[in-house]
Amino acid sequence: MKEVLPQLNSTFSIDCVLFGFDEGELKVLLIERNEEPFKDWWALPGYLVNENESLDQSAARILHELTGIENVYMEQFYTFGDVGRHPQGRIISVAYYAMLRLGGDKALKPISNYAKQAHWINVQELPPLAFDHQKIFDQGLEKIKRRIKHQPIAFELLPEKFTLTQLQNVYEVILGKKLDKRNFRKKMLSFNVLKDLNEKQKGVSFRAATLYRFDKRKYGKLFGKEISF
Amino acid sequence: MKEVLPQLNSTFSIDCVLFGFDEGELKVLLIERNEEPFKDWWALPGYLVNENESLDQSAARILHELTGIENVYMEQFYTFGDVGRHPQGRIISVAYYAMLRLGGDKALKPISNYAKQAHWINVQELPPLAFDHQKIFDQGLEKIKRRIKHQPIAFELLPEKFTLTQLQNVYEVILGKKLDKRNFRKKMLSFNVLKDLNEKQKGVSFRAATLYRFDKRKYGKLFGKEISF
DNA sequence: ATATACCGTGTAGATATTACACTAAGTAAT
DNA sequence: ATTACTTAGTGTAATATCTACACGGTATAT
């Protein structure tokens, strides 16, 4: 017999699509739900918005409560409001995305027990997702594909010091296609936003590559690169 | 003495930013409010979302009720949710935009008496707007500026048959800068989305220009024009 | 006939994009 | 020390795109 769930009276929520890059793979942050509906399903971190907080504040709070992650700049990308998207009533959800530096240090520890656990999952191997979260994820992925072509957000996924090959890998994984090494380097360096650290990669069993850092002072030069009239 | 307004319990709304082009000017559709708060102020057409309609449906309904306009394809562009944005409580607003062909035929006739009247106003001469509508408008304008560079939406503002000079005017007004005539034509024609109608403009007191029509079949070629890696 | 106002066109130089392959340098194994 | 292995790092030529720039053509109005 089907349990009857109560109607919810807060009518909007936030869902977060967080991307990370690790071991050459693009990952997304998912939680395992601990409550009905969709108990034990995987879902994007998301919850109801409080009355007294802005959407941006709410997104930060919800992410923190469900995953333990703090201090991430997320940006809104779409609002989902189909009538049947939530079984407990009309819930409109504002979706946020961000790209994150995955360090081994940051453990994922949900604070609220609304989430059993949080994990970074390879976007190629997503489990079935709760609600319309597959759709939200798909649109989030499209969003970063478009953005990565216009602004240098790929850096946000890498450690502070990175090699050009690692950077190229990020582009290849997100765009889903191989790029030419020489052309990629030529173009990337021409933007003048990378600082050569005169330092080599460590701990690799082959010729070590030069490390670069993203140079914030020069960032401005890249804004506004679009097709022009 | 300040009148006390009731709290509203529906917690989200839609606001529409509709752009039109007429007599060489970019215009936006505003209504004059007939209810508190902001009675007698100008505002973007917007109202509360019903329980049983999707956001897209709601946007279409609200636009129709407040302005009489129907059958416009609007697209969501941002959701505004600051705590203090509405004096009667926490109201989150999903903003939509569209670009419209202004024909002399379509009269603006509000159905709901929530709007006294609706008018196309030159974006250079906006009156003070209710709520945070100036902010919503500004972001809508930014949105079409970005989009016009990537996709041929400028056609949507012109009559079915138009001249290249008219088309160039639309770009110039939206982008806020002069463009080179020869380069503009070369580029626009290279996209292969314009059909030469072998027909001339009528009723002008100078050499008549060739009329073109936007060719939907070829539209696909323009999608995906972005900076490339 | 003449003045007026907009239409419609080409080119050269600069810049950006694409396609393409080999040597150099470090590590690991023997 | 030699060798095998793996990734780093580099240049050029052909093509396409972008930019800047000026004048004769044609319809209308007087």
Coordinates of C-alpha atoms (C1' of nucleotides) in Angstrom, one line a residue:
Chain A
M1 CA 0.0 0.0 0.0
K2 CA 1.3 3.4 -1.0
E3 CA 2.1 5.7 1.8
V4 CA 0.5 9.2 1.5
L5 CA 2.9 12.0 1.7
P6 CA 1.9 15.3 3.2
Q7 CA 1.6 18.4 0.9
L8 CA 4.4 20.8 1.3
N9 CA 3.6 24.5 1.7
S10 CA 6.9 26.1 1.0
T11 CA 6.7 26.3 -2.8
F12 CA 10.2 26.7 -4.0
S13 CA 13.5 25.0 -3.8
I14 CA 17.1 25.1 -5.0
D15 CA 19.0 22.4 -6.8
C16 CA 22.7 22.5 -7.2
V17 CA 24.7 21.0 -10.1
L18 CA 28.3 21.0 -8.9
F19 CA 31.0 19.9 -11.4
G20 CA 34.4 18.6 -10.5
F21 CA 37.3 17.1 -12.4
D22 CA 39.4 14.2 -11.1
E23 CA 41.5 11.5 -12.7
G24 CA 40.6 12.8 -16.1
E25 CA 36.9 12.5 -15.5
L26 CA 34.2 15.0 -15.2
K27 CA 32.2 14.4 -12.0
V28 CA 29.0 15.7 -10.5
L29 CA 28.1 15.9 -6.9
L30 CA 25.1 13.8 -5.9
I31 CA 23.5 12.9 -2.6
E32 CA 21.8 9.8 -1.5
R33 CA 18.4 10.8 -0.2
N34 CA 17.3 9.7 3.3
E35 CA 13.7 10.8 3.0
E36 CA 10.6 10.2 1.0
P37 CA 9.8 10.7 -1.7
F38 CA 12.6 9.0 -3.6
K39 CA 14.2 7.7 -0.4
D40 CA 17.5 5.9 -1.2
W41 CA 17.6 7.5 -4.6
W42 CA 20.5 9.6 -5.8
A43 CA 19.7 13.3 -6.4
L44 CA 21.2 16.6 -6.9
P45 CA 21.8 18.5 -3.6
G46 CA 18.6 20.5 -3.2
Y47 CA 16.1 21.6 -0.6
L48 CA 13.4 24.1 0.1
V49 CA 14.2 27.9 0.3
N50 CA 13.5 29.7 3.6
E51 CA 11.4 32.8 3.8
N52 CA 14.2 35.0 5.0
E53 CA 17.0 34.3 2.6
S54 CA 17.8 35.3 -0.9
L55 CA 18.1 32.7 -3.6
D56 CA 21.9 32.9 -3.6
Q57 CA 22.1 32.6 0.2
S58 CA 19.7 29.7 0.1
A59 CA 21.8 27.9 -2.5
A60 CA 24.9 28.2 -0.3
R61 CA 23.1 27.1 2.8
I62 CA 21.5 24.1 1.2
L63 CA 24.8 23.0 -0.4
H64 CA 26.5 23.2 3.0
E65 CA 23.8 21.3 4.8
L66 CA 23.6 18.5 2.4
T67 CA 27.2 18.0 1.5
G68 CA 29.4 19.9 4.0
I69 CA 30.8 22.1 1.2
E70 CA 31.2 25.8 1.8
N71 CA 32.5 28.9 0.1
V72 CA 31.6 28.0 -3.4
Y73 CA 30.4 30.6 -5.8
M74 CA 27.4 29.2 -7.6
E75 CA 25.4 30.8 -10.4
Q76 CA 21.8 30.4 -11.2
F77 CA 21.1 28.9 -14.7
Y78 CA 17.5 27.9 -15.0
T79 CA 14.2 27.6 -13.1
F80 CA 12.2 24.4 -13.4
G81 CA 8.5 24.7 -12.8
D82 CA 6.5 22.0 -14.6
V83 CA 3.4 21.1 -12.7
G84 CA 4.1 17.5 -12.1
R85 CA 7.8 17.7 -11.2
H86 CA 7.3 17.1 -7.5
P87 CA 4.9 14.5 -6.1
Q88 CA 4.2 16.5 -3.0
G89 CA 2.8 19.6 -4.7
R90 CA 3.7 22.5 -6.8
I91 CA 7.4 23.1 -6.2
I92 CA 9.4 25.4 -8.4
S93 CA 13.1 24.8 -8.4
V94 CA 15.8 27.3 -9.2
A95 CA 18.9 25.5 -10.4
Y96 CA 22.4 26.6 -9.7
Y97 CA 25.8 25.4 -11.0
A98 CA 29.4 25.7 -10.1
M99 CA 32.7 24.2 -11.0
L100 CA 34.9 23.1 -8.2
R101 CA 38.5 22.2 -7.4
L102 CA 38.5 18.7 -6.1
G103 CA 41.1 18.4 -3.4
G104 CA 41.5 15.1 -1.5
D105 CA 41.2 17.1 1.7
K106 CA 37.6 18.2 1.5
A107 CA 35.6 15.4 2.9
L108 CA 31.9 15.2 2.0
K109 CA 29.9 15.2 5.2
P110 CA 26.2 16.0 5.1
I111 CA 25.1 17.9 8.1
S112 CA 21.4 17.5 7.6
N113 CA 20.3 13.9 7.8
Y114 CA 18.1 14.6 4.8
A115 CA 21.1 13.2 2.9
K116 CA 22.7 9.9 3.8
Q117 CA 25.8 10.6 1.9
A118 CA 27.3 12.8 -0.8
H119 CA 29.6 11.6 -3.6
W120 CA 31.3 12.7 -6.7
I121 CA 30.0 10.6 -9.6
N122 CA 31.4 10.4 -13.1
V123 CA 29.0 12.1 -15.4
Q124 CA 29.3 9.1 -17.8
E125 CA 27.9 6.7 -15.1
L126 CA 25.0 8.5 -13.5
P127 CA 22.5 6.4 -11.6
P128 CA 18.8 7.1 -12.1
L129 CA 18.1 10.4 -10.4
A130 CA 15.1 11.6 -8.3
F131 CA 12.5 14.0 -9.5
D132 CA 13.4 15.7 -12.8
H133 CA 17.1 15.9 -11.8
Q134 CA 18.3 14.2 -14.9
K135 CA 16.9 17.0 -16.9
I136 CA 18.4 19.6 -14.6
F137 CA 21.7 18.0 -14.8
D138 CA 21.6 17.8 -18.6
Q139 CA 20.9 21.5 -18.8
G140 CA 23.7 22.3 -16.3
L141 CA 26.1 20.4 -18.5
E142 CA 25.0 22.3 -21.6
K143 CA 25.5 25.5 -19.7
I144 CA 29.1 24.8 -18.8
K145 CA 29.8 23.6 -22.4
R146 CA 28.6 26.9 -23.6
R147 CA 30.4 28.9 -20.9
I148 CA 33.8 27.2 -21.3
K149 CA 34.0 28.4 -24.8
H150 CA 33.6 32.0 -23.8
Q151 CA 35.3 32.4 -20.4
P152 CA 38.2 30.6 -18.8
I153 CA 36.2 28.8 -16.2
A154 CA 38.1 25.6 -16.9
F155 CA 40.7 26.7 -14.4
E156 CA 38.2 26.4 -11.6
L157 CA 38.2 22.7 -12.0
L158 CA 42.0 22.3 -11.7
P159 CA 44.4 22.6 -8.8
E160 CA 46.1 25.9 -8.4
K161 CA 49.1 24.7 -10.3
F162 CA 48.4 22.7 -13.5
T163 CA 50.0 21.7 -16.8
L164 CA 48.7 22.6 -20.2
T165 CA 47.9 19.0 -20.8
Q166 CA 45.7 18.8 -17.8
L167 CA 43.9 22.0 -19.0
Q168 CA 43.4 20.5 -22.4
N169 CA 42.0 17.4 -20.8
V170 CA 39.3 19.5 -19.1
Y171 CA 38.3 21.1 -22.3
E172 CA 38.2 17.7 -24.1
V173 CA 36.1 16.1 -21.5
I174 CA 33.6 18.9 -21.2
L175 CA 33.3 19.5 -24.9
G176 CA 33.4 15.8 -25.7
K177 CA 36.0 16.0 -28.4
K178 CA 39.7 15.8 -29.0
L179 CA 41.6 19.0 -29.6
D180 CA 44.9 19.6 -31.4
K181 CA 47.7 20.0 -28.9
R182 CA 49.7 22.6 -30.7
N183 CA 46.7 24.7 -31.6
F184 CA 45.3 24.5 -28.1
R185 CA 48.5 25.7 -26.5
K186 CA 49.0 28.5 -29.0
K187 CA 45.5 29.8 -28.4
M188 CA 45.5 29.3 -24.6
L189 CA 48.8 31.1 -24.2
S190 CA 47.7 33.9 -26.5
F191 CA 45.0 34.8 -24.0
N192 CA 47.7 35.9 -21.6
V193 CA 46.0 34.6 -18.5
L194 CA 48.5 31.9 -17.6
K195 CA 51.6 32.5 -15.6
D196 CA 54.5 30.1 -16.2
L197 CA 55.7 29.1 -12.8
N198 CA 59.2 27.9 -13.9
E199 CA 58.4 24.8 -12.0
K200 CA 57.9 21.2 -13.1
Q201 CA 55.3 18.7 -12.3
K202 CA 56.4 16.1 -9.6
G203 CA 55.9 12.4 -9.2
V204 CA 55.3 11.4 -12.7
S205 CA 57.2 8.5 -14.4
F206 CA 58.0 10.4 -17.5
R207 CA 59.2 13.8 -18.6
A208 CA 57.6 16.4 -16.3
A209 CA 55.6 19.2 -17.7
T210 CA 55.8 22.9 -16.8
L211 CA 53.3 24.1 -14.3
Y212 CA 51.2 27.1 -14.8
R213 CA 48.9 29.2 -12.7
F214 CA 45.9 31.2 -13.7
D215 CA 46.7 34.9 -13.5
K216 CA 43.7 36.8 -12.1
R217 CA 45.1 40.2 -13.0
K218 CA 44.9 39.4 -16.6
Y219 CA 41.5 37.8 -16.5
G220 CA 39.8 40.8 -17.9
K221 CA 41.3 40.4 -21.3
L222 CA 39.2 37.3 -21.8
F223 CA 35.8 38.7 -21.1
G224 CA 33.8 39.8 -24.0
K225 CA 35.4 37.3 -26.4
E226 CA 32.4 36.4 -28.5
I227 CA 31.5 36.4 -32.1
S228 CA 31.5 40.0 -33.0
F229 CA 29.5 42.3 -35.3
Chain B
M1 CA -1.2 57.4 7.0
K2 CA 0.2 54.4 5.3
E3 CA -2.3 51.8 4.2
V4 CA -1.4 48.3 5.3
L5 CA -1.4 45.8 2.5
P6 CA -2.3 42.1 3.0
Q7 CA 0.4 39.5 2.8
L8 CA 0.2 37.4 -0.3
N9 CA 0.3 33.7 0.0
S10 CA 1.2 32.7 -3.6
T11 CA 4.9 33.0 -3.6
F12 CA 6.0 33.3 -7.1
S13 CA 5.3 35.4 -10.1
I14 CA 6.3 36.0 -13.7
D15 CA 7.6 39.2 -15.2
C16 CA 7.9 39.7 -18.9
V17 CA 10.3 41.8 -20.8
L18 CA 9.0 42.2 -24.3
F19 CA 11.1 44.0 -26.9
G20 CA 9.8 45.6 -30.0
F21 CA 11.4 47.8 -32.8
D22 CA 9.6 50.7 -34.3
E23 CA 10.6 53.8 -36.1
G24 CA 14.3 53.0 -35.5
E25 CA 13.8 52.7 -31.8
L26 CA 14.0 49.8 -29.4
K27 CA 10.9 49.6 -27.3
V28 CA 9.8 47.7 -24.3
L29 CA 6.2 46.8 -23.3
L30 CA 5.1 48.3 -20.0
I31 CA 1.8 48.5 -18.2
E32 CA 0.4 51.1 -15.9
R33 CA -0.6 49.4 -12.7
N34 CA -4.1 49.8 -11.4
E35 CA -3.5 48.3 -7.9
E36 CA -1.4 48.7 -4.8
P37 CA 1.4 48.6 -4.3
F38 CA 2.9 50.9 -6.9
K39 CA -0.6 51.9 -8.1
D40 CA -0.3 54.2 -11.1
W41 CA 3.4 53.3 -11.6
W42 CA 4.7 51.8 -14.8
A43 CA 5.9 48.2 -14.5
L44 CA 6.8 45.2 -16.6
P45 CA 3.7 43.0 -17.3
G46 CA 3.8 40.5 -14.4
Y47 CA 1.6 38.6 -12.1
L48 CA 1.3 35.6 -9.8
V49 CA 1.6 32.1 -11.0
N50 CA -1.3 29.7 -10.6
E51 CA -1.0 26.3 -8.9
N52 CA -2.0 24.3 -12.0
E53 CA 0.1 25.8 -14.8
S54 CA 3.7 25.5 -15.8
L55 CA 5.9 28.5 -15.8
D56 CA 5.8 28.8 -19.6
Q57 CA 2.0 28.6 -19.6
S58 CA 1.8 31.1 -16.9
A59 CA 3.9 33.5 -18.7
A60 CA 1.7 33.3 -21.7
R61 CA -1.4 33.7 -19.7
I62 CA -0.2 36.7 -17.7
L63 CA 1.0 38.5 -20.8
H64 CA -2.3 38.0 -22.4
E65 CA -4.3 39.2 -19.4
L66 CA -2.3 42.3 -18.9
T67 CA -1.7 43.4 -22.5
G68 CA -4.0 41.4 -24.8
I69 CA -1.0 40.0 -26.6
E70 CA -1.1 36.3 -27.5
N71 CA 1.0 33.7 -29.3
V72 CA 4.4 35.0 -28.4
Y73 CA 7.2 32.6 -27.7
M74 CA 8.9 33.8 -24.6
E75 CA 12.0 32.4 -23.0
Q76 CA 13.0 32.4 -19.3
F77 CA 16.2 34.3 -18.5
Y78 CA 16.6 34.8 -14.8
T79 CA 14.9 34.4 -11.5
F80 CA 14.8 37.2 -9.0
G81 CA 14.5 36.3 -5.4
D82 CA 15.9 38.9 -3.1
V83 CA 14.1 39.1 0.2
G84 CA 12.9 42.6 0.0
R85 CA 11.9 42.8 -3.6
H86 CA 8.2 42.8 -3.0
P87 CA 6.5 44.8 -0.1
Q88 CA 3.8 42.2 0.4
G89 CA 6.0 39.3 1.3
R90 CA 8.4 36.9 -0.2
I91 CA 7.8 36.8 -3.9
I92 CA 10.2 35.1 -6.2
S93 CA 9.8 36.2 -9.8
V94 CA 10.8 34.3 -12.9
A95 CA 11.6 36.7 -15.7
Y96 CA 10.8 36.0 -19.4
Y97 CA 11.8 37.8 -22.5
A98 CA 10.8 37.9 -26.1
M99 CA 11.3 39.9 -29.2
L100 CA 8.2 41.0 -31.1
R101 CA 7.1 42.1 -34.5
L102 CA 5.3 45.4 -33.9
G103 CA 2.4 45.7 -36.4
G104 CA 0.1 48.7 -36.3
D105 CA -2.7 46.1 -36.1
K106 CA -2.2 44.6 -32.7
A107 CA -3.8 46.9 -30.3
L108 CA -2.8 46.7 -26.7
K109 CA -5.9 46.0 -24.6
P110 CA -5.5 44.7 -21.1
I111 CA -8.1 42.2 -20.1
S112 CA -7.5 42.1 -16.4
N113 CA -8.1 45.5 -14.8
Y114 CA -4.9 45.0 -12.8
A115 CA -3.4 47.0 -15.7
K116 CA -4.8 50.3 -16.6
Q117 CA -3.1 50.4 -20.0
A118 CA -0.2 48.9 -21.8
H119 CA 2.3 50.8 -24.0
W120 CA 5.4 50.3 -26.0
I121 CA 8.0 52.6 -24.5
N122 CA 11.4 53.6 -25.9
V123 CA 14.1 52.0 -23.8
Q124 CA 16.0 55.3 -23.8
E125 CA 13.1 57.0 -22.0
L126 CA 11.9 54.6 -19.4
P127 CA 9.9 56.1 -16.5
P128 CA 10.6 54.9 -13.0
L129 CA 9.5 51.3 -12.7
A130 CA 7.8 49.5 -9.9
F131 CA 9.5 46.9 -7.6
D132 CA 12.9 45.9 -8.9
H133 CA 11.7 46.0 -12.5
Q134 CA 14.5 48.3 -13.6
K135 CA 16.9 45.6 -12.7
I136 CA 14.9 43.0 -14.4
F137 CA 14.7 45.1 -17.6
D138 CA 18.5 45.8 -17.5
Q139 CA 19.2 42.1 -17.3
G140 CA 16.8 41.4 -20.1
L141 CA 18.5 43.9 -22.3
E142 CA 21.9 42.4 -21.6
K143 CA 20.4 39.0 -22.5
I144 CA 19.3 40.1 -25.9
K145 CA 22.6 41.8 -26.5
R146 CA 24.4 38.6 -26.0
R147 CA 21.9 36.5 -27.9
I148 CA 21.8 38.7 -30.9
K149 CA 25.5 38.0 -31.5
H150 CA 25.0 34.3 -31.5
Q151 CA 21.6 33.7 -33.1
P152 CA 19.6 35.5 -35.8
I153 CA 16.9 36.7 -33.4
A154 CA 17.0 40.2 -34.8
F155 CA 14.6 39.1 -37.5
E156 CA 11.9 38.6 -34.9
L157 CA 11.7 42.3 -34.4
L158 CA 11.2 43.2 -38.1
P159 CA 8.2 42.8 -40.4
E160 CA 8.3 39.7 -42.6
K161 CA 9.8 41.6 -45.5
F162 CA 12.7 43.9 -44.6
T163 CA 15.7 45.6 -46.1
L164 CA 19.3 45.0 -45.1
T165 CA 19.5 48.6 -43.8
Q166 CA 16.6 48.0 -41.5
L167 CA 18.2 44.8 -40.2
Q168 CA 21.4 46.7 -39.6
N169 CA 19.5 49.3 -37.7
V170 CA 18.2 46.7 -35.3
Y171 CA 21.7 45.5 -34.6
E172 CA 23.0 49.0 -34.1
V173 CA 20.2 49.9 -31.7
I174 CA 20.6 46.8 -29.6
L175 CA 24.3 46.7 -29.5
G176 CA 24.5 50.5 -29.1
K177 CA 27.1 51.1 -31.8
K178 CA 27.5 51.8 -35.5
L179 CA 28.4 49.0 -37.8
D180 CA 30.1 49.1 -41.2
K181 CA 27.6 48.8 -43.9
R182 CA 29.6 46.7 -46.3
N183 CA 31.0 44.4 -43.7
F184 CA 27.5 43.9 -42.2
R185 CA 26.0 42.9 -45.5
K186 CA 28.8 40.6 -46.4
K187 CA 28.6 38.8 -43.1
M188 CA 24.8 38.7 -42.9
L189 CA 24.5 37.3 -46.4
S190 CA 27.2 34.8 -45.8
F191 CA 25.0 33.1 -43.2
N192 CA 22.7 32.1 -45.9
V193 CA 19.5 32.7 -44.0
L194 CA 18.1 35.5 -46.1
K195 CA 16.0 35.1 -49.1
D196 CA 16.2 37.8 -51.7
L197 CA 12.6 38.5 -52.7
N198 CA 13.3 40.3 -56.0
E199 CA 11.1 43.0 -54.7
K200 CA 11.7 46.6 -53.8
Q201 CA 10.6 48.6 -50.8
K202 CA 7.6 50.9 -51.5
G203 CA 6.7 54.4 -50.5
V204 CA 10.1 55.8 -49.9
S205 CA 11.2 59.1 -51.4
F206 CA 14.6 57.8 -52.5
R207 CA 16.0 54.8 -54.2
A208 CA 14.1 51.7 -53.0
A209 CA 16.1 48.9 -51.3
T210 CA 15.7 45.2 -52.0
L211 CA 13.4 43.3 -49.6
Y212 CA 14.5 40.1 -48.0
R213 CA 12.8 37.4 -46.0
F214 CA 14.2 35.3 -43.2
D215 CA 14.5 31.7 -44.6
K216 CA 13.6 29.3 -41.8
R217 CA 14.9 26.2 -43.7
K218 CA 18.4 27.5 -43.5
Y219 CA 18.2 28.6 -40.0
G220 CA 20.1 25.6 -38.7
K221 CA 23.3 26.8 -40.2
L222 CA 23.5 29.6 -37.8
F223 CA 23.2 27.6 -34.6
G224 CA 26.3 26.7 -32.9
K225 CA 28.2 29.7 -34.2
E226 CA 30.4 30.5 -31.3
I227 CA 34.0 30.9 -30.5
S228 CA 35.5 27.6 -31.1
F229 CA 38.2 25.4 -29.7
Chain C
dA1 C1' 17.3 69.8 -64.8
dT2 C1' 18.9 69.6 -60.5
dA3 C1' 19.3 68.5 -55.6
dT4 C1' 18.7 65.1 -52.3
dA5 C1' 19.0 60.8 -49.9
dC6 C1' 19.8 56.3 -49.6
dC7 C1' 21.3 51.8 -52.2
dG8 C1' 24.8 48.8 -53.3
dT9 C1' 29.3 47.3 -54.2
dG10 C1' 35.3 45.5 -53.8
dT11 C1' 39.8 45.2 -52.2
dA12 C1' 44.0 44.9 -49.6
dG13 C1' 46.1 44.1 -45.3
dA14 C1' 45.9 42.1 -40.9
dT15 C1' 44.5 38.5 -38.0
dA16 C1' 42.9 34.0 -36.7
dT17 C1' 42.2 29.2 -37.7
dT18 C1' 43.3 24.7 -39.2
dA19 C1' 46.0 20.7 -40.3
dC20 C1' 49.9 18.3 -39.6
dA21 C1' 54.8 15.1 -37.2
dC22 C1' 58.9 15.0 -35.1
dT23 C1' 62.7 15.6 -31.5
dA24 C1' 63.6 16.2 -26.5
dA25 C1' 63.5 14.9 -21.8
dG26 C1' 62.7 12.3 -18.1
dT27 C1' 61.7 7.4 -15.8
dA28 C1' 62.0 2.5 -15.4
dA29 C1' 63.7 -1.8 -16.3
dT30 C1' 67.5 -4.7 -17.5
Chain D
dA1 C1' 75.1 2.2 -19.4
dT2 C1' 71.8 0.9 -22.6
dT3 C1' 67.3 0.6 -24.0
dA4 C1' 62.4 1.0 -24.1
dC5 C1' 58.7 3.8 -22.9
dT6 C1' 55.9 7.8 -22.2
dT7 C1' 54.7 12.4 -22.4
dA8 C1' 56.5 17.4 -23.3
dG9 C1' 57.2 20.8 -26.4
dT10 C1' 57.7 23.0 -30.7
dG11 C1' 56.7 25.6 -36.3
dT12 C1' 54.8 26.4 -40.7
dA13 C1' 52.0 27.0 -44.6
dA14 C1' 47.4 27.2 -46.5
dT15 C1' 43.0 28.9 -45.7
dA16 C1' 39.4 31.7 -43.8
dT17 C1' 37.8 35.6 -41.4
dC18 C1' 37.9 40.4 -40.0
dT19 C1' 38.7 45.2 -40.6
dA20 C1' 39.0 49.6 -42.7
dC21 C1' 37.7 52.4 -46.1
dA22 C1' 34.8 55.7 -50.7
dC23 C1' 32.1 56.4 -54.6
dG24 C1' 28.9 55.9 -58.6
dG25 C1' 23.9 54.4 -59.1
dT26 C1' 19.0 55.2 -58.9
dA27 C1' 14.7 56.7 -57.4
dT28 C1' 12.0 60.8 -55.7
dA29 C1' 10.8 65.7 -55.2
dT30 C1' 10.9 70.3 -56.7

